[in-house]
PDB file of C-alpha atoms in Angstrom:
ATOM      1  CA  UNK A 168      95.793 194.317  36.409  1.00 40.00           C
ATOM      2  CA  UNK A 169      92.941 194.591  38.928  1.00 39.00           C
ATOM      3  CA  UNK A 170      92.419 197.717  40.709  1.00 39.00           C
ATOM      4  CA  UNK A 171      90.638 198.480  43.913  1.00 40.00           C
ATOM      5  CA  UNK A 172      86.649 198.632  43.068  1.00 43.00           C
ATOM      6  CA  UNK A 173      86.974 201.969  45.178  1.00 45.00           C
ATOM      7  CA  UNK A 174      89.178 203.523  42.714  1.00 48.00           C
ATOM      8  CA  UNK A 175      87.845 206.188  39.817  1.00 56.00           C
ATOM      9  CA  UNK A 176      86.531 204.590  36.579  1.00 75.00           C
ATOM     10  CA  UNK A 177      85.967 200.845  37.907  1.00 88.00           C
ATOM     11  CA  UNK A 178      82.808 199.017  36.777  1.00 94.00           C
ATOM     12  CA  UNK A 179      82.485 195.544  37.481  1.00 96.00           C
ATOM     13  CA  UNK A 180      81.881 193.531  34.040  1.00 97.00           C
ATOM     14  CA  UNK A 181      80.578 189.716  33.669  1.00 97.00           C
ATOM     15  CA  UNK A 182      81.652 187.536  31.943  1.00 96.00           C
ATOM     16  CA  UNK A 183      78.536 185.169  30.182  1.00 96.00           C
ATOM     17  CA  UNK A 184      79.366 181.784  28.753  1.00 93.00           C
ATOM     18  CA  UNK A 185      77.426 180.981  25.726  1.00 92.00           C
ATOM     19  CA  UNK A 186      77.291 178.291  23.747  1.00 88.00           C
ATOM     20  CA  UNK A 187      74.800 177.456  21.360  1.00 87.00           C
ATOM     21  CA  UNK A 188      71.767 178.362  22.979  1.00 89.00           C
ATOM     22  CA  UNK A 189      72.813 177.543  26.089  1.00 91.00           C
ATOM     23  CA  UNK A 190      74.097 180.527  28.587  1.00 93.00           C
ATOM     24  CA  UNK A 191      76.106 180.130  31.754  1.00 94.00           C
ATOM     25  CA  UNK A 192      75.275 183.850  33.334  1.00 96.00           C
ATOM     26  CA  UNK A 193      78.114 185.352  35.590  1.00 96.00           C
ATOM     27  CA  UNK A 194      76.035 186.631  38.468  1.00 95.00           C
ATOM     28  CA  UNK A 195      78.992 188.314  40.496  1.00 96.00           C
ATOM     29  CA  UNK A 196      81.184 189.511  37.729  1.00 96.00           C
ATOM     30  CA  UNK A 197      84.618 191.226  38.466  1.00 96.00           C
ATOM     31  CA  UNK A 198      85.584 194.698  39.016  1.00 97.00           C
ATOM     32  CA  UNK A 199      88.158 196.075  36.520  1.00 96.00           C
ATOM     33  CA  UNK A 200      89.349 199.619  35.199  1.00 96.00           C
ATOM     34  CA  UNK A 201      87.830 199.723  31.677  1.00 96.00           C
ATOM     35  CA  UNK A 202      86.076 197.102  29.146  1.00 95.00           C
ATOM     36  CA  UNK A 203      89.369 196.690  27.502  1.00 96.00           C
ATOM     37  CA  UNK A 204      90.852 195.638  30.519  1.00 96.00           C
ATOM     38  CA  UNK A 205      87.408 193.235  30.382  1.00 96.00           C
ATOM     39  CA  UNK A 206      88.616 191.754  26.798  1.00 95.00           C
ATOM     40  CA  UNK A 207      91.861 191.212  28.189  1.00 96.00           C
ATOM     41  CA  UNK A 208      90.942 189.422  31.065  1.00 94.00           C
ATOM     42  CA  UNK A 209      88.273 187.109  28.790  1.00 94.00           C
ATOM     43  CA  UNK A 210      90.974 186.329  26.431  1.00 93.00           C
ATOM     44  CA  UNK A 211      93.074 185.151  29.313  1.00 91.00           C
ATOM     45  CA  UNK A 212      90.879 183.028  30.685  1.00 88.00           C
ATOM     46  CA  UNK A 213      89.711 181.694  26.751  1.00 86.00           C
ATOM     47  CA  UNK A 214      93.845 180.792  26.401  1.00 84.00           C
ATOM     48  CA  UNK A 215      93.377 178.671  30.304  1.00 81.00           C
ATOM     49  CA  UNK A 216      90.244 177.445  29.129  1.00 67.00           C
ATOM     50  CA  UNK A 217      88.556 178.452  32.299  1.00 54.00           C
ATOM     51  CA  UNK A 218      84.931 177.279  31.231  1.00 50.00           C
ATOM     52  CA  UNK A 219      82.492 175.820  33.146  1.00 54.00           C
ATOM     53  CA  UNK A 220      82.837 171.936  32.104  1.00 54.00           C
ATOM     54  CA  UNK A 221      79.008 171.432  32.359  1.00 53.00           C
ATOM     55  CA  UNK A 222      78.438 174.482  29.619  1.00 53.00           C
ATOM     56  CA  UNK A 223      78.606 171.631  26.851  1.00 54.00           C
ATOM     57  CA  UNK A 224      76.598 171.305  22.946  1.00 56.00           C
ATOM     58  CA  UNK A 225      76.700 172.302  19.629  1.00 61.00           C
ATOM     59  CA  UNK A 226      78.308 175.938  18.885  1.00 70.00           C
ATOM     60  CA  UNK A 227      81.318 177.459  19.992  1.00 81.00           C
ATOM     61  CA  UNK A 228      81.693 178.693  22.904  1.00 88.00           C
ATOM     62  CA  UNK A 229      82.082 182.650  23.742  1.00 93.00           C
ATOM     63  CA  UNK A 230      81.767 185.369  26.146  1.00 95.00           C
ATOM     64  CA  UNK A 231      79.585 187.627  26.050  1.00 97.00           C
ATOM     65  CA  UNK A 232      81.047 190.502  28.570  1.00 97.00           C
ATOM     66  CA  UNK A 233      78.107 192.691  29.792  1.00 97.00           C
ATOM     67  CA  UNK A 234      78.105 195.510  32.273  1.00 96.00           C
ATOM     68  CA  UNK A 235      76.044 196.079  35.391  1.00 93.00           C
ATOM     69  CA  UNK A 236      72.890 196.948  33.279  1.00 95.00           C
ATOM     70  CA  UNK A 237      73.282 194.204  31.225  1.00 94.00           C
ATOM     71  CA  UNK A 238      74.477 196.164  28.176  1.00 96.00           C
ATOM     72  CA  UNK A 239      76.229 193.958  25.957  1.00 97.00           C
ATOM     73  CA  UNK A 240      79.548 195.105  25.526  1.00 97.00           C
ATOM     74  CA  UNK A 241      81.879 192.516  23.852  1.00 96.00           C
ATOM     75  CA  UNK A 242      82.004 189.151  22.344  1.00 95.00           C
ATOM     76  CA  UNK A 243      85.357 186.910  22.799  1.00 94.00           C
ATOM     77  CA  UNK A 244      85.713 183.452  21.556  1.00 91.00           C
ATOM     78  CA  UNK A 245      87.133 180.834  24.094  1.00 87.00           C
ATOM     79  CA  UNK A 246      87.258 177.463  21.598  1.00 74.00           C
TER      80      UNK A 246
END
């Protein structure tokens, strides 16, 4: 599923933990073809439950995928 950052159409997209008002930002981010590619991967990682164990408190927790500008571009449950 991931493609060379080098390759046409890639944007890198991070992936924010939020929960509550508490926000884990994703300072690197990964590189991937398209922001449904972005959902996919989120979703993927929500089903491993790949959060950051110190992201803890009231709310559930989600990601909020934003691009390089920090343009908001989905919300994905993990919990």
């Amino acid at each position: 599923m991931l493609k060379s950052p080098a390759l046409s159409g890639s944007q890198r997209f991070h992936f924010n933990v939020r929960r509550g008002e508490e926000l884990l930002l994703d300072r690197d981010g990964i590189v991937l073809p398209d922001v449904g590619d972005a959902i996919a991967e989120a979703l993927l990682c929500a089903q491993m439950q790949r959060t950051p164990s110190h992201v803890s408190g009231p709310g559930r927790k989600l990601f909020e995928i934003m691009d390089d500008s920090g343009k908001l571009l989905a919300i994905v449950p993990i919990d």
